[in-house]
mmCIF file of C-alpha atoms and ligand atoms in Angstrom:
data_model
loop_
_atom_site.group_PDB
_atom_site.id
_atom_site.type_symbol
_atom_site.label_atom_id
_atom_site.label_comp_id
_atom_site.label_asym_id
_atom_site.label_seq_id
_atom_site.Cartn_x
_atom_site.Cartn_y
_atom_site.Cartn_z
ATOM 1 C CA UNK A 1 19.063 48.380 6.144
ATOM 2 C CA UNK A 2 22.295 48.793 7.696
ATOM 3 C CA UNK A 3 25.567 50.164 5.983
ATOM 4 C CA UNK A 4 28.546 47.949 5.717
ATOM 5 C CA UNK A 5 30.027 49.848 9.476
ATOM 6 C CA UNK A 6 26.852 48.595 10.981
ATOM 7 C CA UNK A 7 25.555 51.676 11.415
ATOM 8 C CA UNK A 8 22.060 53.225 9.395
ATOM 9 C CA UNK A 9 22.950 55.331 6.240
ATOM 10 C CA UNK A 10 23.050 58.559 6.684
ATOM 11 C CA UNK A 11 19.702 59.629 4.883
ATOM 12 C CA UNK A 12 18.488 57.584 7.942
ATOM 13 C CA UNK A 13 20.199 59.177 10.319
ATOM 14 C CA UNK A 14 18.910 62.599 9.674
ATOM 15 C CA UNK A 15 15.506 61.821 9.436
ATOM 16 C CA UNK A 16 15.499 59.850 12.741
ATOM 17 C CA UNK A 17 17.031 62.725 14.465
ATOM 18 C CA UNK A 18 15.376 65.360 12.636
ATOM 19 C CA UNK A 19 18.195 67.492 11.254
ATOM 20 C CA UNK A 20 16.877 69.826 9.438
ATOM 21 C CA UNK A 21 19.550 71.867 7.932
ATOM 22 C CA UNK A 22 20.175 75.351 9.024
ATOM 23 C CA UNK A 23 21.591 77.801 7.099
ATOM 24 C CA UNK A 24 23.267 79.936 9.808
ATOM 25 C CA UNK A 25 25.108 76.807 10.879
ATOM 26 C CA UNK A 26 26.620 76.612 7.232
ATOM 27 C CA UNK A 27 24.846 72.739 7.230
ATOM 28 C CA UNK A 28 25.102 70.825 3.745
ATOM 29 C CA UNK A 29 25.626 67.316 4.818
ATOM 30 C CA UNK A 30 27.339 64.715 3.291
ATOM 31 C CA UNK A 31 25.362 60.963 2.732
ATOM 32 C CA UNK A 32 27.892 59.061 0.640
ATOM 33 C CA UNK A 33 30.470 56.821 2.624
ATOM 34 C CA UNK A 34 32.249 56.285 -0.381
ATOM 35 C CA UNK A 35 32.545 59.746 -1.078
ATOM 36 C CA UNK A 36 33.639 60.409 2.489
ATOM 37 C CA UNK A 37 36.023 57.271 2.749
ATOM 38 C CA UNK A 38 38.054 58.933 -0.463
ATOM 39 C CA UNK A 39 38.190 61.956 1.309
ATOM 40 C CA UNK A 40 39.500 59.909 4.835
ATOM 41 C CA UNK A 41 42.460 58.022 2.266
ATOM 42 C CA UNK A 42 43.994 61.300 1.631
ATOM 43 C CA UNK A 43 45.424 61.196 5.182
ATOM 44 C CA UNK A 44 49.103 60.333 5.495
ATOM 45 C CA UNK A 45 49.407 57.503 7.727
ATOM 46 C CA UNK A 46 45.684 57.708 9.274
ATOM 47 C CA UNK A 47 45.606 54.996 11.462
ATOM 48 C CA UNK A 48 48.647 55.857 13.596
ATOM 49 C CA UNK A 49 47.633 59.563 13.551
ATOM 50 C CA UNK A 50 44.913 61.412 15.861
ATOM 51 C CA UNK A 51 42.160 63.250 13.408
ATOM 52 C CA UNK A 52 40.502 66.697 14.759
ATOM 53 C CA UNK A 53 36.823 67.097 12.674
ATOM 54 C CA UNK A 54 34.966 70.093 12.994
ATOM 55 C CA UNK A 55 31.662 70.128 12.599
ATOM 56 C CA UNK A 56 30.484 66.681 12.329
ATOM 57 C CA UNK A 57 26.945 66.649 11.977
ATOM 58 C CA UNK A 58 25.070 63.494 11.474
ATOM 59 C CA UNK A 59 28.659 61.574 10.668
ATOM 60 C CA UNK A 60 29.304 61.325 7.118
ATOM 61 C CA UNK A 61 33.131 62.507 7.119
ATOM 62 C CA UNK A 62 33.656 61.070 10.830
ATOM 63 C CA UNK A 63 32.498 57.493 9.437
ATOM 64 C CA UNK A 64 34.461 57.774 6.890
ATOM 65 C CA UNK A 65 37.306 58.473 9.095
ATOM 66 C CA UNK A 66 36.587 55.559 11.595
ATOM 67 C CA UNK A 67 36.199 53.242 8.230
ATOM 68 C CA UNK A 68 39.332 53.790 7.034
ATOM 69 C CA UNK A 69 40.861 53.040 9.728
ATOM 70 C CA UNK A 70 41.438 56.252 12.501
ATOM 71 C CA UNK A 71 41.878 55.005 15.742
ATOM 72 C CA UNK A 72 40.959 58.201 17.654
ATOM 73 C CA UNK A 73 38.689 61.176 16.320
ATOM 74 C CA UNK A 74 38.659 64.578 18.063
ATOM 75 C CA UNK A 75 35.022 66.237 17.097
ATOM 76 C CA UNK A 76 33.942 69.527 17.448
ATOM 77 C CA UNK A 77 30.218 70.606 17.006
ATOM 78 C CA UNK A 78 27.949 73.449 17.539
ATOM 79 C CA UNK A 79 24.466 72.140 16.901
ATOM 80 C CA UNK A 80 23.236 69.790 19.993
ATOM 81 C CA UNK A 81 20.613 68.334 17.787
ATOM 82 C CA UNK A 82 23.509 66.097 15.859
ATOM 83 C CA UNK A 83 25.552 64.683 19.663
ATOM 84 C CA UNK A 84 22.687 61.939 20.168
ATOM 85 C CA UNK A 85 23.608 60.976 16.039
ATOM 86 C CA UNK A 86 27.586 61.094 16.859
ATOM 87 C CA UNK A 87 26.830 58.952 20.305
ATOM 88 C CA UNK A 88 25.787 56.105 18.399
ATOM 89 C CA UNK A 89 29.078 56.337 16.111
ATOM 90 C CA UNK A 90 31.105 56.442 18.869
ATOM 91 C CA UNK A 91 29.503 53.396 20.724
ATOM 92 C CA UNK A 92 29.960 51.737 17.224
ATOM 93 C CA UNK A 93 33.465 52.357 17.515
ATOM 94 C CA UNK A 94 34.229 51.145 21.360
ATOM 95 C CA UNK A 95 34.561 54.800 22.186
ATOM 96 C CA UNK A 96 37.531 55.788 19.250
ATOM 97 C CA UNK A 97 35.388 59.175 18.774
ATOM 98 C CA UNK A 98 35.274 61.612 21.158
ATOM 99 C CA UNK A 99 32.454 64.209 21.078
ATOM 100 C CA UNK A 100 32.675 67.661 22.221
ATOM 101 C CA UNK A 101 29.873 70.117 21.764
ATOM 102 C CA UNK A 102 31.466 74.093 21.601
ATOM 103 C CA UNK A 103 32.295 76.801 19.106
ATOM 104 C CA UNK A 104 35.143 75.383 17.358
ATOM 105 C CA UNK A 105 36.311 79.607 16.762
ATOM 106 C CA UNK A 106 36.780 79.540 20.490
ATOM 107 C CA UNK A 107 38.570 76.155 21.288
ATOM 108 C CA UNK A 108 41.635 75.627 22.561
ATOM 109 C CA UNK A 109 42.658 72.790 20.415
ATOM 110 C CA UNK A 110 45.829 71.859 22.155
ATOM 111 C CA UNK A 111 44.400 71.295 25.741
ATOM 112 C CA UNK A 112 41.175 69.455 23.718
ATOM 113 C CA UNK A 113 43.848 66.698 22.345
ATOM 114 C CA UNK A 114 45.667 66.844 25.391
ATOM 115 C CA UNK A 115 48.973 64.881 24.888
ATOM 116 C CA UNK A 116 49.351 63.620 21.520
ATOM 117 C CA UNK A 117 51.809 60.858 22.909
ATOM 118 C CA UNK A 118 54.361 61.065 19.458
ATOM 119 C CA UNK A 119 51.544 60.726 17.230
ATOM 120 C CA UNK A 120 50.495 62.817 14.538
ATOM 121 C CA UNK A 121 47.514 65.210 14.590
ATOM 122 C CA UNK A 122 45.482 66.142 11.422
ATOM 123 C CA UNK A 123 42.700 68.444 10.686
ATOM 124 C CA UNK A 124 40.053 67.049 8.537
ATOM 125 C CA UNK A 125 36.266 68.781 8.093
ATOM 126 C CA UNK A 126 33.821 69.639 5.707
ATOM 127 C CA UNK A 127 33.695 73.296 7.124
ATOM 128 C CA UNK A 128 30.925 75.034 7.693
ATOM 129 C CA UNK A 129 30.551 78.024 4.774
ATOM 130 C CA UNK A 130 29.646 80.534 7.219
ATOM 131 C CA UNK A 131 33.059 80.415 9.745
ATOM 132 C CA UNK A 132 35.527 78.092 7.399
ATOM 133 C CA UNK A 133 37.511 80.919 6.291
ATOM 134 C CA UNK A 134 37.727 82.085 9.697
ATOM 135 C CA UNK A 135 38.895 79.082 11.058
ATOM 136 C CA UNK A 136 41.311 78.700 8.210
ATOM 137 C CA UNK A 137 42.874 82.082 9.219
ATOM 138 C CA UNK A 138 43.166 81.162 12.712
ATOM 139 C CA UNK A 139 45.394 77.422 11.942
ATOM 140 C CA UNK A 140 47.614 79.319 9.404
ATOM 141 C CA UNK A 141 47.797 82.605 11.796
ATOM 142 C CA UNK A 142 49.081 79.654 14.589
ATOM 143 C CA UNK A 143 52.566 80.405 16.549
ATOM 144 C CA UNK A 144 54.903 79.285 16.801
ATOM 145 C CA UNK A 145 55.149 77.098 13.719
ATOM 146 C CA UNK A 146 55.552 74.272 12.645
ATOM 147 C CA UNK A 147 52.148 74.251 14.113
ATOM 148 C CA UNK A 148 50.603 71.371 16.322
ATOM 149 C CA UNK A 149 48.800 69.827 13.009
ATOM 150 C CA UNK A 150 50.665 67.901 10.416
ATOM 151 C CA UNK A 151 48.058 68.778 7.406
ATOM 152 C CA UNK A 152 44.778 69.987 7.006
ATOM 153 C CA UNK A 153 42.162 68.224 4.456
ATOM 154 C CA UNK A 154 39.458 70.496 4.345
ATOM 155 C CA UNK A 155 36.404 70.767 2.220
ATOM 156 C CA UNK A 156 35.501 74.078 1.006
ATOM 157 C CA UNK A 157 33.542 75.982 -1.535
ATOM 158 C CA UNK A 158 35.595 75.819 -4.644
ATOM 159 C CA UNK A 159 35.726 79.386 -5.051
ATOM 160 C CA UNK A 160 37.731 79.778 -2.018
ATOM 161 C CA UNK A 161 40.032 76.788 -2.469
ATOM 162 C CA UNK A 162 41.061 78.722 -5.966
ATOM 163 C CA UNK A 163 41.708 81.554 -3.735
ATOM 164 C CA UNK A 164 43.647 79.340 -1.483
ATOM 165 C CA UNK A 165 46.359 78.030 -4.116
ATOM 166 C CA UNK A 166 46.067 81.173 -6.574
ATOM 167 C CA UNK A 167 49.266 81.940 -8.092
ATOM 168 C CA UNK A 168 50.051 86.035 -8.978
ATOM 169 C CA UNK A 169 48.582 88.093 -11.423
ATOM 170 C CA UNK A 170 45.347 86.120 -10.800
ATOM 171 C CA UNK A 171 41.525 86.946 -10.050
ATOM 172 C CA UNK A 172 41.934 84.624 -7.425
ATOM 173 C CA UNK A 173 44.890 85.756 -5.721
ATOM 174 C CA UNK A 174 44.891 88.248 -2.542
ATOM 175 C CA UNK A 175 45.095 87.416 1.081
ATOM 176 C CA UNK A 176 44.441 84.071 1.725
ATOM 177 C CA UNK A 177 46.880 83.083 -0.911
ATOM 178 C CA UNK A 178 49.739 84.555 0.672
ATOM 179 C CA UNK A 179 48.597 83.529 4.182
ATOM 180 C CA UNK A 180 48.558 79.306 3.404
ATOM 181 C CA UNK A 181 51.613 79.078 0.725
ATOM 182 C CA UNK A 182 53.992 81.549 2.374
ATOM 183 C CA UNK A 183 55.210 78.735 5.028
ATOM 184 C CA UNK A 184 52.765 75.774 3.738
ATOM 185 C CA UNK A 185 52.275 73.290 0.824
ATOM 186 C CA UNK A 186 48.363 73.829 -1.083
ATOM 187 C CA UNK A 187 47.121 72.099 -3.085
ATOM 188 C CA UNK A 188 43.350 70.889 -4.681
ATOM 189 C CA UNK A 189 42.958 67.400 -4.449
ATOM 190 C CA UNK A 190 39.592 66.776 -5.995
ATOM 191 C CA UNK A 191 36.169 68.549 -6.576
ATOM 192 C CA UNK A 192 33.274 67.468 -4.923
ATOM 193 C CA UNK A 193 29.470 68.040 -7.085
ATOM 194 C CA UNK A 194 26.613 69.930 -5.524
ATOM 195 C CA UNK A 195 24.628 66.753 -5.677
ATOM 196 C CA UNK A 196 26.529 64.650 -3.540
ATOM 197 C CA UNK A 197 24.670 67.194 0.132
ATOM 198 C CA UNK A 198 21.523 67.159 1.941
ATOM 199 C CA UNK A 199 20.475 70.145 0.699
ATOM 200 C CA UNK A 200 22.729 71.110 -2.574
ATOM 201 C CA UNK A 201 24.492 74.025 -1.952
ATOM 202 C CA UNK A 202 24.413 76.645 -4.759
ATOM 203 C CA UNK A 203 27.766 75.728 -6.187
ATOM 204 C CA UNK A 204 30.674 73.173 -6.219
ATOM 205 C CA UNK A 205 32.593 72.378 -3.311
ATOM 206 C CA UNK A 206 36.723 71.177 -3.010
ATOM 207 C CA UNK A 207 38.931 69.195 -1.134
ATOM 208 C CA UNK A 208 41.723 71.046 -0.282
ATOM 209 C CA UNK A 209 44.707 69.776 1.617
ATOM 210 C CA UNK A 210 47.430 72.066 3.050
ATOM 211 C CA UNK A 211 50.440 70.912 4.504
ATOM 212 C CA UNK A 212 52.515 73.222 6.701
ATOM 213 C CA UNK A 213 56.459 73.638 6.042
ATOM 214 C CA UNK A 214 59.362 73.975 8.291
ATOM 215 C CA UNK A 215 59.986 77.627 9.194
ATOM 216 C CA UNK A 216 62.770 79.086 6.788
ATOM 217 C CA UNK A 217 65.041 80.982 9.078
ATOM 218 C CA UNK A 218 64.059 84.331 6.955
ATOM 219 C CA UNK A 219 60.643 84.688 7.741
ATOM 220 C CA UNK A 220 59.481 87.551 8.622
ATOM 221 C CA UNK A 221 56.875 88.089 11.715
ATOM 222 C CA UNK A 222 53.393 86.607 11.346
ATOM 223 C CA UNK A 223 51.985 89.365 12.488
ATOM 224 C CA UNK A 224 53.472 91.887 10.467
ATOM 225 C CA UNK A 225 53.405 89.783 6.917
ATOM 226 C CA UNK A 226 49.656 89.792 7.638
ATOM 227 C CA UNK A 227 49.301 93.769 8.432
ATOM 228 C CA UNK A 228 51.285 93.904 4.900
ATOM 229 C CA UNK A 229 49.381 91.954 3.081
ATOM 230 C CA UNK A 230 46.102 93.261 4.355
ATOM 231 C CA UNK A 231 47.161 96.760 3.546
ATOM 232 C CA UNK A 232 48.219 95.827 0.644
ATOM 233 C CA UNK A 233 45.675 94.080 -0.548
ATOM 234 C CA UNK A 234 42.786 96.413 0.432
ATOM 235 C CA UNK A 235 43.342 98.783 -2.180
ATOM 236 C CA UNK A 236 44.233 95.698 -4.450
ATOM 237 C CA UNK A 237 44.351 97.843 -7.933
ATOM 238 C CA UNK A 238 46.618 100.700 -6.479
ATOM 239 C CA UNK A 239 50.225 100.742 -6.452
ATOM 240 C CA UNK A 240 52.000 99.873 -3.289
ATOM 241 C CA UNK A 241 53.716 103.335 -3.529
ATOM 242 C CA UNK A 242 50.131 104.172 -2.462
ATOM 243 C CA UNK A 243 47.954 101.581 -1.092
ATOM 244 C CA UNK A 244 50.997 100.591 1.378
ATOM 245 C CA UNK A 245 51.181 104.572 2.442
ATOM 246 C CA UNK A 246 48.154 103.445 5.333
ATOM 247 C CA UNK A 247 50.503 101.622 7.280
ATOM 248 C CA UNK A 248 54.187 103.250 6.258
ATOM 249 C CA UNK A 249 54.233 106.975 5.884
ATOM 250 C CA UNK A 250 56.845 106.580 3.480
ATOM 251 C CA UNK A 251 56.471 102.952 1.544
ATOM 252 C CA UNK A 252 59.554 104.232 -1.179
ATOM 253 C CA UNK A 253 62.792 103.213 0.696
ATOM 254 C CA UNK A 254 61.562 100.049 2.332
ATOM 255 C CA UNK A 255 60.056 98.910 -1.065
ATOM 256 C CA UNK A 256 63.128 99.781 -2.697
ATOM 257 C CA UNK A 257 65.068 98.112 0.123
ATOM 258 C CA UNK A 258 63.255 94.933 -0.727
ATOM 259 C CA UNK A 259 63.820 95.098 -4.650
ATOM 260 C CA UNK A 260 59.999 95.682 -5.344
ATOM 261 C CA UNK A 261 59.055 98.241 -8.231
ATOM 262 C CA UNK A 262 56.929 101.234 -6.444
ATOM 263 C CA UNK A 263 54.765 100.972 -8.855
ATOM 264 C CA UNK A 264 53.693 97.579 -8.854
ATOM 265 C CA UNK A 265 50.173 96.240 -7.308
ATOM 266 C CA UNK A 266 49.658 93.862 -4.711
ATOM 267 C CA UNK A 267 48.370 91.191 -7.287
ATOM 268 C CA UNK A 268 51.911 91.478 -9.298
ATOM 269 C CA UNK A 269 53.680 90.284 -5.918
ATOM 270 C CA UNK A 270 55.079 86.849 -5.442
ATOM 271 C CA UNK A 271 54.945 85.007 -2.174
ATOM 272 C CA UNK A 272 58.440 85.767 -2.335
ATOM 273 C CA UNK A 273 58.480 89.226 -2.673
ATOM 274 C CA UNK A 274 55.812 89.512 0.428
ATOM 275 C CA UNK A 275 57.935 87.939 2.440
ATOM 276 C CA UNK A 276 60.984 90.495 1.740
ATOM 277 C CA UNK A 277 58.788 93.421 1.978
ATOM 278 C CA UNK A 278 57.930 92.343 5.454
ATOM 279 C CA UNK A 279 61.301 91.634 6.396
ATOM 280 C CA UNK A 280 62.284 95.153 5.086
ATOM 281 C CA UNK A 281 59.314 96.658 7.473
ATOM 282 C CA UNK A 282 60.086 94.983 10.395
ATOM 283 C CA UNK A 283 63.416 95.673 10.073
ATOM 284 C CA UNK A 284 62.473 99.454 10.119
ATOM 285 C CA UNK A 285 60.237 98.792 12.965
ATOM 286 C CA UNK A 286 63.672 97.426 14.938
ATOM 287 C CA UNK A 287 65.343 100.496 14.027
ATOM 288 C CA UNK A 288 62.300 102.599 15.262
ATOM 289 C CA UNK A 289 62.035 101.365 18.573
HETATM 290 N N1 SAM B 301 30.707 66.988 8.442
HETATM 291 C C1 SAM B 301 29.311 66.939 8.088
HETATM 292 C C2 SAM B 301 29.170 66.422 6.672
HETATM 293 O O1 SAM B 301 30.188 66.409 5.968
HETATM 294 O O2 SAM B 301 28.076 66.043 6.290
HETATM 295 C C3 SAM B 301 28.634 68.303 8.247
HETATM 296 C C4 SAM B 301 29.254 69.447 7.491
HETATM 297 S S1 SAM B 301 28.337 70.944 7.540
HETATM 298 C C5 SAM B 301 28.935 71.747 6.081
HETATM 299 C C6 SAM B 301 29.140 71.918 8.781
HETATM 300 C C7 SAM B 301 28.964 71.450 10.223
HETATM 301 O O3 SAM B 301 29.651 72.356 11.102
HETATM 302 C C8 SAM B 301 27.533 71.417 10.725
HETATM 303 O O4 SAM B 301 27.283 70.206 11.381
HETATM 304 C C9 SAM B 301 27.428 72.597 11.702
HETATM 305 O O5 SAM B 301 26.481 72.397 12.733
HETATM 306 C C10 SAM B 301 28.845 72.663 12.236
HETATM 307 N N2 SAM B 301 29.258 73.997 12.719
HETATM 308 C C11 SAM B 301 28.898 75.213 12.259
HETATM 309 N N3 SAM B 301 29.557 76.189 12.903
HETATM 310 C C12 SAM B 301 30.357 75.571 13.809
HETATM 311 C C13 SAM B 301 31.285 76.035 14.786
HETATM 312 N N4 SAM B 301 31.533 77.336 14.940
HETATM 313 N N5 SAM B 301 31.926 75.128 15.551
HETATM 314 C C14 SAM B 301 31.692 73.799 15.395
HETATM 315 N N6 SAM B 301 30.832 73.303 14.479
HETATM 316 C C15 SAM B 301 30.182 74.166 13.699
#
């Protein structure tokens, strides 16, 4: 039996090709095109756009992709086991996906796409468990922004995608919060059950989209809002006055400089306030030099 893109279904797929998941690869893969095809619709303007998947594995997102109606699919993946699987997808498709076996950690994603001729490029995947953070850190980390993607739709445990929009004075909030909303839009689009991989993972997963804002002409540094919110963040339950003192000898004048009590923890902070603090630093770090 063929699915309705003429292609076998997925449960097929695997077995013909033998893909056994493996853990260290962070494999859970997806079987249901209708599943996948909801997740494709949340791309603005998809058919004029070019998509960049990582980690494709047998196809499930990448059809989905292709079926609603992307003209050209940039894929990334690790495991040479799944490239004969993503051949026959891209013969399917007169040649709209292109394959490319690597460590998506180490590509250069700008020469990969080459010239984007006016057109749109968004990141879709169902990321693998074991480096999505990672790669996460490495879009949002991008410069100079507005990066060379105009949204990410990413699947991730849900865990982390309540990290990822967490507001202050939140479990959830730290790090990765700051990182994504301090020049980006989050937000959760849908939750997606255990039961819908090959194997079930041991919890629920999220689709999370993020869509990155213009630069506001106050930003501080990437690099240094990062060293501040690491710092502060790694001694999470100590006042700044404190936990900041790793970094800044003195933290007193520059926190008072930027209108933030000395006393308050890193969870307390707004976005906001992060993004003063680090302009305060930096500006010290001008006068220092
Ligand atoms: N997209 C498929 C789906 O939805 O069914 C598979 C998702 S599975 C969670 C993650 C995929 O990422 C696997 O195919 C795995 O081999 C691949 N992968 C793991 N680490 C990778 C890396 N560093 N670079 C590229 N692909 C990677």
């Amino acid at each position: 039996m063929k699915n309705n893109d003429g292609l076998p279904p997925l449960r097929d797929v695997i077995n013909k090709y033998d893909l056994k998941a493996k853990k260290t690869l962070g494999q859970n893969f997806l079987t249901d095109l209708n599943l996948t095809r909801k997740i494709a619709r949340s791309v603005e303007n998809i058919e004029q756009s070019i998509i960049y998947e990582v980690g494709p594995g047998p196809g499930a997102l990448t059809r989905g992709l292709l079926m609603t109606g992307a003209n050209r699919v940039i894929a990334v993946e690790m495991d040479k086991r799944c490239i004969s699987a993503l051949h026959d997808i891209s013969t399917s498709y007169d040649g709209k996906l292109e394959i490319h076996e690597g460590d998506a950690m180490k590509m250069d994603e700008i020469s990969l796409i080459g010239d984007p001729e006016g057109r749109d490029i968004h990141i879709v995947s169902n990321l693998p468990y074991n480096v999505g953070t990672a790669l996460l850190v490495k879009w949002m980390t991008y410069t100079p922004w507005k990066p060379w993607f105009k949204s990410l739709t990413l699947m991730f445990q849900k865990e982390v995608g309540e990290r990822i929009i967490a507001q202050p004075n939140t479990k959830a909030y730290g790090r990765l919060s700051v990182l994504c909303q301090y020049r980006a839009d989050t937000e959760i689009l849908f939750e997606i059950p255990r039961q819908a991989f090959v194997p079930p993972p041991k919890v629920t997963s999220c689709i999370i989209q993020i869509t990155p804002r213009e630069e506001a002409p106050d930003t501080p540094n990437q690099r240094i809002l990062e060293k501040i919110v690491a710092t502060a963040f790694n001694q999470r339950r100590k006042m700044l006055r404190a936990s900041l003192k790793s970094l800044i000898s003195d933290p007193i004048p520059i926190l008072n400089a930027a209108k933030i009590d000395e006393t308050a923890r890193a969870e307390e902070l707004s976005v906001t306030d992060f993004r003063r603090l680090a302009l305060e630093y930096q500006k010290q770090q001008h006068a220092d030099k």
